[in-house]
mmCIF file of C-alpha atoms and ligand atoms in Angstrom:
data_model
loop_
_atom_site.group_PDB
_atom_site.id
_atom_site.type_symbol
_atom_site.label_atom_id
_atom_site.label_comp_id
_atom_site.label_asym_id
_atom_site.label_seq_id
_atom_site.Cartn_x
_atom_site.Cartn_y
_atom_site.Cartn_z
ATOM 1 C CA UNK A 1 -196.878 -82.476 -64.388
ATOM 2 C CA UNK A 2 -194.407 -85.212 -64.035
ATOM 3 C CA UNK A 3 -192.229 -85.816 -66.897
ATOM 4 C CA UNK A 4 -192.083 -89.278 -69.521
ATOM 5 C CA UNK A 5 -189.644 -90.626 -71.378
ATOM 6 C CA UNK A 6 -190.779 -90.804 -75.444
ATOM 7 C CA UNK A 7 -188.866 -92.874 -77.623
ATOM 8 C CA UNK A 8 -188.811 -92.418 -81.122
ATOM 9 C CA UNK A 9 -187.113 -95.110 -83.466
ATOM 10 C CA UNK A 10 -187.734 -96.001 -87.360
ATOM 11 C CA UNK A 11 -185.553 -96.874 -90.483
ATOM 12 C CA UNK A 12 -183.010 -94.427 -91.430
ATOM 13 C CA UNK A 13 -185.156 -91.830 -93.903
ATOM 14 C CA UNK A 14 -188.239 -92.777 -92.104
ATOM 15 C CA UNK A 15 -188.417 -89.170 -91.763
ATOM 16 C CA UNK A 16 -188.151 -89.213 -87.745
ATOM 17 C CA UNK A 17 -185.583 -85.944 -87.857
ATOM 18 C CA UNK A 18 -188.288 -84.214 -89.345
ATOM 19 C CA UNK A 19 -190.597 -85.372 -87.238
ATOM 20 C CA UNK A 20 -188.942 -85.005 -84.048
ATOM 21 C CA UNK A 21 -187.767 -81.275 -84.756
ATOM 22 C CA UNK A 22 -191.656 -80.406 -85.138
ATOM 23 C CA UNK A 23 -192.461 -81.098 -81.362
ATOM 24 C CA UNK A 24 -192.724 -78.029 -80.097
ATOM 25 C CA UNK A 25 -190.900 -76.940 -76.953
ATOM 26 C CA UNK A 26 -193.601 -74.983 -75.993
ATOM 27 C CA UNK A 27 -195.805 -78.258 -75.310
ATOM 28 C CA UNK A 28 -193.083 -79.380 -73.489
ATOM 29 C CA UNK A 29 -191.005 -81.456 -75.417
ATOM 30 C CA UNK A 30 -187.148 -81.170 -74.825
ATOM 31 C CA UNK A 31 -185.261 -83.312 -77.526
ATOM 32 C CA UNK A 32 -182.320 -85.335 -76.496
ATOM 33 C CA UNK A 33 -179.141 -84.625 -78.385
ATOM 34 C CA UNK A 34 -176.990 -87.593 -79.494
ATOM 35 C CA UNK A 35 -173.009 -88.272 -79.086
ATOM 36 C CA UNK A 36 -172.269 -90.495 -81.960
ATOM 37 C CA UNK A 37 -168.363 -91.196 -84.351
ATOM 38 C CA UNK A 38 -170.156 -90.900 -87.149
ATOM 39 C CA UNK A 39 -168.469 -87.905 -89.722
ATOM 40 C CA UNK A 40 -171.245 -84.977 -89.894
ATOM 41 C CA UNK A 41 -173.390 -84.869 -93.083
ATOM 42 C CA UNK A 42 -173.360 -81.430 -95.050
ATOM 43 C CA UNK A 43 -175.441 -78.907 -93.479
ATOM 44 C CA UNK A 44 -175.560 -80.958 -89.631
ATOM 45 C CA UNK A 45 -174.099 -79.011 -86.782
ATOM 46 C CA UNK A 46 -172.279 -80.053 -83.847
ATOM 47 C CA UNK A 47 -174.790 -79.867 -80.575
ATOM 48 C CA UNK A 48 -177.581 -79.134 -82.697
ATOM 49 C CA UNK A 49 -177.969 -82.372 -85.086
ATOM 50 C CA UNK A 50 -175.493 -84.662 -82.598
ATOM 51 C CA UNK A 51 -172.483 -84.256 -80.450
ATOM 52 C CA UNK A 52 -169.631 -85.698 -82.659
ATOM 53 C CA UNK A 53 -166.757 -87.169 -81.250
ATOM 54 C CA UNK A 54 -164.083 -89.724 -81.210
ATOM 55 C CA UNK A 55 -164.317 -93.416 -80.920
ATOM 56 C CA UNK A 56 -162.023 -92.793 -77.712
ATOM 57 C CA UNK A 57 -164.140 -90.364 -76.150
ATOM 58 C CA UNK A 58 -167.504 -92.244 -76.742
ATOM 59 C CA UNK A 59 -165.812 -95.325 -75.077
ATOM 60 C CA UNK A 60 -164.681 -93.523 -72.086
ATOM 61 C CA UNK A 61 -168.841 -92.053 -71.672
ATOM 62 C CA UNK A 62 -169.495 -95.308 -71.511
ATOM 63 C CA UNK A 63 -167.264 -96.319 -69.314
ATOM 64 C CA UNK A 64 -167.961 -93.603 -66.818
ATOM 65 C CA UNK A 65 -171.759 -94.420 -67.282
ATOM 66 C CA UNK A 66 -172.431 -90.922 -68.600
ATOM 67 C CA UNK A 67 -174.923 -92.875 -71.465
ATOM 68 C CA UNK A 68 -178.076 -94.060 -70.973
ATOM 69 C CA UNK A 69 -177.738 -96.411 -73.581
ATOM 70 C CA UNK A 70 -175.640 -96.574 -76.572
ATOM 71 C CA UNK A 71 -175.580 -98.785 -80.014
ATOM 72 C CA UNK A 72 -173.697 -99.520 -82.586
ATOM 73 C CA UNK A 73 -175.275 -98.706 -86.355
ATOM 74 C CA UNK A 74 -173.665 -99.332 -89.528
ATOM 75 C CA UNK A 75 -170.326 -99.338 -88.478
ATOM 76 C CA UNK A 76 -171.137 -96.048 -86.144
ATOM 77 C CA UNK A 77 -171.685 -95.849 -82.764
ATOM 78 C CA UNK A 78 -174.313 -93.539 -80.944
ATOM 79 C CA UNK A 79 -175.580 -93.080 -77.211
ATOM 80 C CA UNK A 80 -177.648 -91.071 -75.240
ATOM 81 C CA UNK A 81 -176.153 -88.988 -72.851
ATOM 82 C CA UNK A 82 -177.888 -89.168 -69.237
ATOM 83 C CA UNK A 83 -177.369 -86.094 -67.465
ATOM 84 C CA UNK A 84 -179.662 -84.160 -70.136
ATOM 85 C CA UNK A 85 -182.420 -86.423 -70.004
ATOM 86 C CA UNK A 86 -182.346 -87.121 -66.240
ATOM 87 C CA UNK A 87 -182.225 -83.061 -65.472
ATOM 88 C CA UNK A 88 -185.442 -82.528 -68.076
ATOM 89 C CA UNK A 89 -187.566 -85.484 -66.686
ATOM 90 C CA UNK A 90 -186.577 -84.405 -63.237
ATOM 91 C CA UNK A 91 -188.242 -80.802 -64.595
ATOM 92 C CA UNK A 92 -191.432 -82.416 -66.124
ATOM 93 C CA UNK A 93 -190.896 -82.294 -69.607
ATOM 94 C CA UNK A 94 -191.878 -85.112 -72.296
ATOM 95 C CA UNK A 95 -187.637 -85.968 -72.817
ATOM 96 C CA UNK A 96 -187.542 -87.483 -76.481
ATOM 97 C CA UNK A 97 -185.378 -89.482 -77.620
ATOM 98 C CA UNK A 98 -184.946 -90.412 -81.294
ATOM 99 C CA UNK A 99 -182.807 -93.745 -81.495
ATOM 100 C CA UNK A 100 -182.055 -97.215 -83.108
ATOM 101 C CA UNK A 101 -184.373 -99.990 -81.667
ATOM 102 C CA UNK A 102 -181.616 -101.548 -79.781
ATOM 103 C CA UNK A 103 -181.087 -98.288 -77.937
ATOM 104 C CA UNK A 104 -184.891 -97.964 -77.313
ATOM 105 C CA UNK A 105 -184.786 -101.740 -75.766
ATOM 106 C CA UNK A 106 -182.147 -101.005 -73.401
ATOM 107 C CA UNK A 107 -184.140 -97.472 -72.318
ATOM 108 C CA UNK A 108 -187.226 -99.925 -72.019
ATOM 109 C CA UNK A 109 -185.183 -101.958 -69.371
ATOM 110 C CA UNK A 110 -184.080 -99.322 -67.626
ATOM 111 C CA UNK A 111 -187.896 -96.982 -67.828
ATOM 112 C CA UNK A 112 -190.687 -99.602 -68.340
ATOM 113 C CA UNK A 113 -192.923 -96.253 -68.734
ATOM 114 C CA UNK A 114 -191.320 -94.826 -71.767
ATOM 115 C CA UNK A 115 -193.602 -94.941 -74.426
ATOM 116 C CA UNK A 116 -191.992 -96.603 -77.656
ATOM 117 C CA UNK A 117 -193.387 -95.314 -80.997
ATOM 118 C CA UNK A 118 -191.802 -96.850 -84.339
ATOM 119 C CA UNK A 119 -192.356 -94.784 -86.902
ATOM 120 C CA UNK A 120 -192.742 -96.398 -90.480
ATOM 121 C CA UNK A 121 -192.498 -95.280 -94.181
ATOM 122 C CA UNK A 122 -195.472 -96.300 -95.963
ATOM 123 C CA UNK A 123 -193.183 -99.030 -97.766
ATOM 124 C CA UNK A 124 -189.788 -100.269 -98.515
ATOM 125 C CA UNK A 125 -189.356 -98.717 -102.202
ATOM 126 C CA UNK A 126 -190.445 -95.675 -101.019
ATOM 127 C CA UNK A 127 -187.794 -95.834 -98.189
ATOM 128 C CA UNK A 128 -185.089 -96.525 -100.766
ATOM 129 C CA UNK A 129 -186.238 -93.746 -103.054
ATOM 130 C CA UNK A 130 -185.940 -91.421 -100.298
ATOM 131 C CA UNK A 131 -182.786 -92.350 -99.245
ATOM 132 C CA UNK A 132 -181.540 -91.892 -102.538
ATOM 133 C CA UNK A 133 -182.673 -88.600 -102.849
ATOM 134 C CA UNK A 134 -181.447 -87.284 -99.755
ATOM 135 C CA UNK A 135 -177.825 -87.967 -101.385
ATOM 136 C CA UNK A 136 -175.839 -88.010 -97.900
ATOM 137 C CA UNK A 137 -174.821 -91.921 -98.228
ATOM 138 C CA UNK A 138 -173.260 -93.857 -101.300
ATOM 139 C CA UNK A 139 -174.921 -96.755 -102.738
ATOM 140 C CA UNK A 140 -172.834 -99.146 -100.389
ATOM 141 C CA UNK A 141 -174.244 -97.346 -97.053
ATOM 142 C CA UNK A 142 -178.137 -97.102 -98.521
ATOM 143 C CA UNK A 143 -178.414 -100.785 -98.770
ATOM 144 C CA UNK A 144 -176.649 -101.230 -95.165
ATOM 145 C CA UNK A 145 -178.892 -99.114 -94.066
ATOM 146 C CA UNK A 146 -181.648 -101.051 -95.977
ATOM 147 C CA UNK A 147 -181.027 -104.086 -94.392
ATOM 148 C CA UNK A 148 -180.750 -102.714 -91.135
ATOM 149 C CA UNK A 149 -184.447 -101.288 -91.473
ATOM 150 C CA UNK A 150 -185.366 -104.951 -92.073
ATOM 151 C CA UNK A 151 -183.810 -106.407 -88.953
ATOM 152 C CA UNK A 152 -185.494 -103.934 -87.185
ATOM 153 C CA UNK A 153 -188.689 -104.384 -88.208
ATOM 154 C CA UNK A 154 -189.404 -107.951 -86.434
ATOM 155 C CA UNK A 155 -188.735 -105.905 -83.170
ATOM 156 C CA UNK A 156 -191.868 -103.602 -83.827
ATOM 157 C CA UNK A 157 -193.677 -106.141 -81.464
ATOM 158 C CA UNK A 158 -191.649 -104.557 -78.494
ATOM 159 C CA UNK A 159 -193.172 -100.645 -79.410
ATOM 160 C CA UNK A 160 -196.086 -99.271 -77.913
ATOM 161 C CA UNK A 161 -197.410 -97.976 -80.975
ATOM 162 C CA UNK A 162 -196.256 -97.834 -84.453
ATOM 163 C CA UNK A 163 -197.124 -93.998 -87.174
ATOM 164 C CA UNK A 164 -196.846 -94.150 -90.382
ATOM 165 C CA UNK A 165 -195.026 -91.160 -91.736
ATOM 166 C CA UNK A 166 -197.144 -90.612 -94.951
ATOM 167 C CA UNK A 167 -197.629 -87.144 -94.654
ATOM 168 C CA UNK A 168 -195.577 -85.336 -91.664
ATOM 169 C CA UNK A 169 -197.875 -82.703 -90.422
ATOM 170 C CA UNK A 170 -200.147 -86.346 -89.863
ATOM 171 C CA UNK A 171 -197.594 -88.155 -88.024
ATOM 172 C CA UNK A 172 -196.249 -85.091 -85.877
ATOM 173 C CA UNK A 173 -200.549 -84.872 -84.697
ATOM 174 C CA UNK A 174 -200.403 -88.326 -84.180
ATOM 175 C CA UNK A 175 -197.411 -88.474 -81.845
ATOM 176 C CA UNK A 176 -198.650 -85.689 -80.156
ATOM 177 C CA UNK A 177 -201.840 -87.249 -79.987
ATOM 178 C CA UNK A 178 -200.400 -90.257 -78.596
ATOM 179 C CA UNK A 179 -198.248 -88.317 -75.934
ATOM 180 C CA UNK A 180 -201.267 -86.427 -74.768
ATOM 181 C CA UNK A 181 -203.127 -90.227 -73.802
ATOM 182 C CA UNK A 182 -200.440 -91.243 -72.421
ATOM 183 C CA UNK A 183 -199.799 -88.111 -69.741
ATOM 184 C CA UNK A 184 -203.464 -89.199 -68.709
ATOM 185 C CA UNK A 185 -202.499 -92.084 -67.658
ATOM 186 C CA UNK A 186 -203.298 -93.083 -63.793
ATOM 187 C CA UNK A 187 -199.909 -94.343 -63.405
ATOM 188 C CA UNK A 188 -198.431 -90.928 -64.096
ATOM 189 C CA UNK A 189 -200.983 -89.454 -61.659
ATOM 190 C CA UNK A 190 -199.726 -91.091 -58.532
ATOM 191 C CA UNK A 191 -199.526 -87.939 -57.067
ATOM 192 C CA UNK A 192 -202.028 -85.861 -58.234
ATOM 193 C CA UNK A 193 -204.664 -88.926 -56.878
ATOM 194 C CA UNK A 194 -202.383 -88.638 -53.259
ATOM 195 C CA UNK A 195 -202.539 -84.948 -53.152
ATOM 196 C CA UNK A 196 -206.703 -85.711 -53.630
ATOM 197 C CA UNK A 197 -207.334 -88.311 -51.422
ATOM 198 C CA UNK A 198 -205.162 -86.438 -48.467
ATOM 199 C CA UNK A 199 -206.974 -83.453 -48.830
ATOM 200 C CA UNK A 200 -210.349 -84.999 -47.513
ATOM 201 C CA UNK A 201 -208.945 -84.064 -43.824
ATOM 202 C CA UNK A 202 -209.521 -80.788 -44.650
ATOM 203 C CA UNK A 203 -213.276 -81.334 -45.953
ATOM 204 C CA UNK A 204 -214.827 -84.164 -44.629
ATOM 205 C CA UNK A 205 -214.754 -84.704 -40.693
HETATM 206 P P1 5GP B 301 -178.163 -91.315 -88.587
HETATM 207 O O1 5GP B 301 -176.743 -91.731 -88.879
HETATM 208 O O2 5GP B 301 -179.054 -91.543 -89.783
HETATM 209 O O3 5GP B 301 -178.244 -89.939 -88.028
HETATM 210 O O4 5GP B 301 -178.695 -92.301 -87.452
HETATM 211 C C1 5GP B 301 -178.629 -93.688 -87.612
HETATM 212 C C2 5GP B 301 -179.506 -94.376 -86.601
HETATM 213 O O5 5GP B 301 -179.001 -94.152 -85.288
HETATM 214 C C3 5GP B 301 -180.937 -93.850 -86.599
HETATM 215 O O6 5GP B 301 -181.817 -94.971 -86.525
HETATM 216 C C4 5GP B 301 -181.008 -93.014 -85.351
HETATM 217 O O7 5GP B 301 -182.316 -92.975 -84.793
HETATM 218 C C5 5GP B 301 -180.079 -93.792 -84.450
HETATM 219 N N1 5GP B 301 -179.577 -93.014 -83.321
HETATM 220 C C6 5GP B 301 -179.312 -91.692 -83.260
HETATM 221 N N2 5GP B 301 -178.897 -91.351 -82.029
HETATM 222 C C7 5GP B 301 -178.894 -92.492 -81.297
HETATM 223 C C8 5GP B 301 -178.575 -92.783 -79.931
HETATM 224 O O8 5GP B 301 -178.206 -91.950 -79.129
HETATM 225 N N3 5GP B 301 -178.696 -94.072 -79.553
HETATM 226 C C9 5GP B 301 -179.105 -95.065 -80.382
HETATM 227 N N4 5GP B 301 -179.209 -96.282 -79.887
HETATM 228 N N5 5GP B 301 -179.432 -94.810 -81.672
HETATM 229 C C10 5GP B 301 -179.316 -93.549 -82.120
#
C-alpha cells in the first residue's frame, strides 16, 4: 500500500493530542513527532510529546532544510522534522501530522495529496472551559491562544474535511473513517491499476 500524508490541525484544546494518540499503529498510522522552543508542560516528555530544543537549534533545522515546515505559535516556534516522515511514507504508512494551520498550508504546497482534517470543538465556550481546566497556561496564554483559534478558523475553507470532537471515541472513527476513503482513492492506486492492466500479456493473447 503506498503511504499518505494526514494532517491534523484544530484550536489548542480541540482535543487533537487525544485524538491523534488513539490511531493505532497497528492500522498503520506512524505519528510525527514535533521539534518546538516551547518549555515542556508537566507530565510531557521529550521525544514522546515533542522534541524540545533551543531557539538556536530550531533555526539551524531550518536552515539546513531538515523541516518540512515550521510555524511560529504564540510566541513558540514548532516544525516538522522531514527525515521521519519521508522514511515512513517511503514505507507505506498513513504519516500524521498534528500541526497549526499555517504548517498544514505549507505541507499542502509541498503534498497536494495530504488529506487536511480540522478538527473542531463543538463551540468556543466550551473551548475556553477546557482550556481552563487543563491548567497548563495562565489566563494571559488561554486568551492568546483563544484568538489564535479564531484566526484560524477562516482558513477551514483550505481543509479537506472538518470532525467535530464531541465525543473522542466519535471523532477517532471518523478520522479513521475518513483515512480509509481516502486510501481508495484511484489516485493512490496508480500502481496497483499498472500492475493490472500489464498483466493482460500473460492472459489474453
Ligand atoms: P501546543 O503548544 O498546544 O502543544 O501546540 C500549539 C500548536 O502548535 C497546536 O495547534 C499544534 O497543533 C501546533 N503544532 C505542534 N507541532 C507543530 C509543528 O510541527 N508544526 C506546526 N506548524 N504546528 C505545530
Amino acid at each position: 500500500m503506498d503511504g499518505m500524508l494526514v494532517i491534523i490541525s484544530g484550536p489548542s484544546g480541540s482535543g487533537k493530542g487525544t485524538v491523534v494518540k488513539q490511531l493505532r499503529p497497528e492500522d498503520g498510522y506512524a505519528l510525527s513527532i514535533s521539534v518546538t522552543t516551547r518549555k515542556p508542560r508537566e507530565g510531557e516528555t521529550d521525544g514522546r510529546d515533542y522534541f524540545f530544543t533551543s531557539e538556536e537549534n530550531f533555526h539551524k533545522m531550518r536552515e539546513e532544510h531538515d523541516l518540512l515546515e515550521h510555524a511560529v505559535y504564540v510566541g513558540n516556534y514548532y516544525g516538522t522534522p522531514r527525515k521521519y516522515v519521508e522514511e515512513q511514507i517511503q514505507k507505506g504508512k498513513i504519516v500524521v501530522l498534528e500541526i497549526e494551520v499555517y504548517g498544514a498550508l505549507q505541507v499542502k504546497e509541498k503534498f497536494p495529496s495530504a488529506v487536511l482534517i480540522f478538527l473542531m470543538p463543538p463551540t468556543l465556550p466550551e473551548l475556553a472551559a477546557r482550556l481552563t481546566k487543563r491548567g497548563t497556561e495562565d489566563a494571559v496564554t488561554i486568551e492568546a491562544r483563544l484568538k489564535k483559534t479564531l484566526e484560524e478558523v477562516p482558513l477551514i475553507d483550505s481543509y479537506n474535511y472538518v470532525v467535530i470532537n464531541d465525543v473522542i471515541p466519535d471523532a477517532v472513527a471518523k478520522i479513521d473513517a475518513i483515512v480509509l476513503a481516502e486510501r481508495m482513492k484511484p489516485f493512490r492506486a496508480v500502481e496497483k491499476i499498472k500492475q493490472f492492466t500489464d498483466s493482460q500479456k500473460e492472459i489474453i493473447c
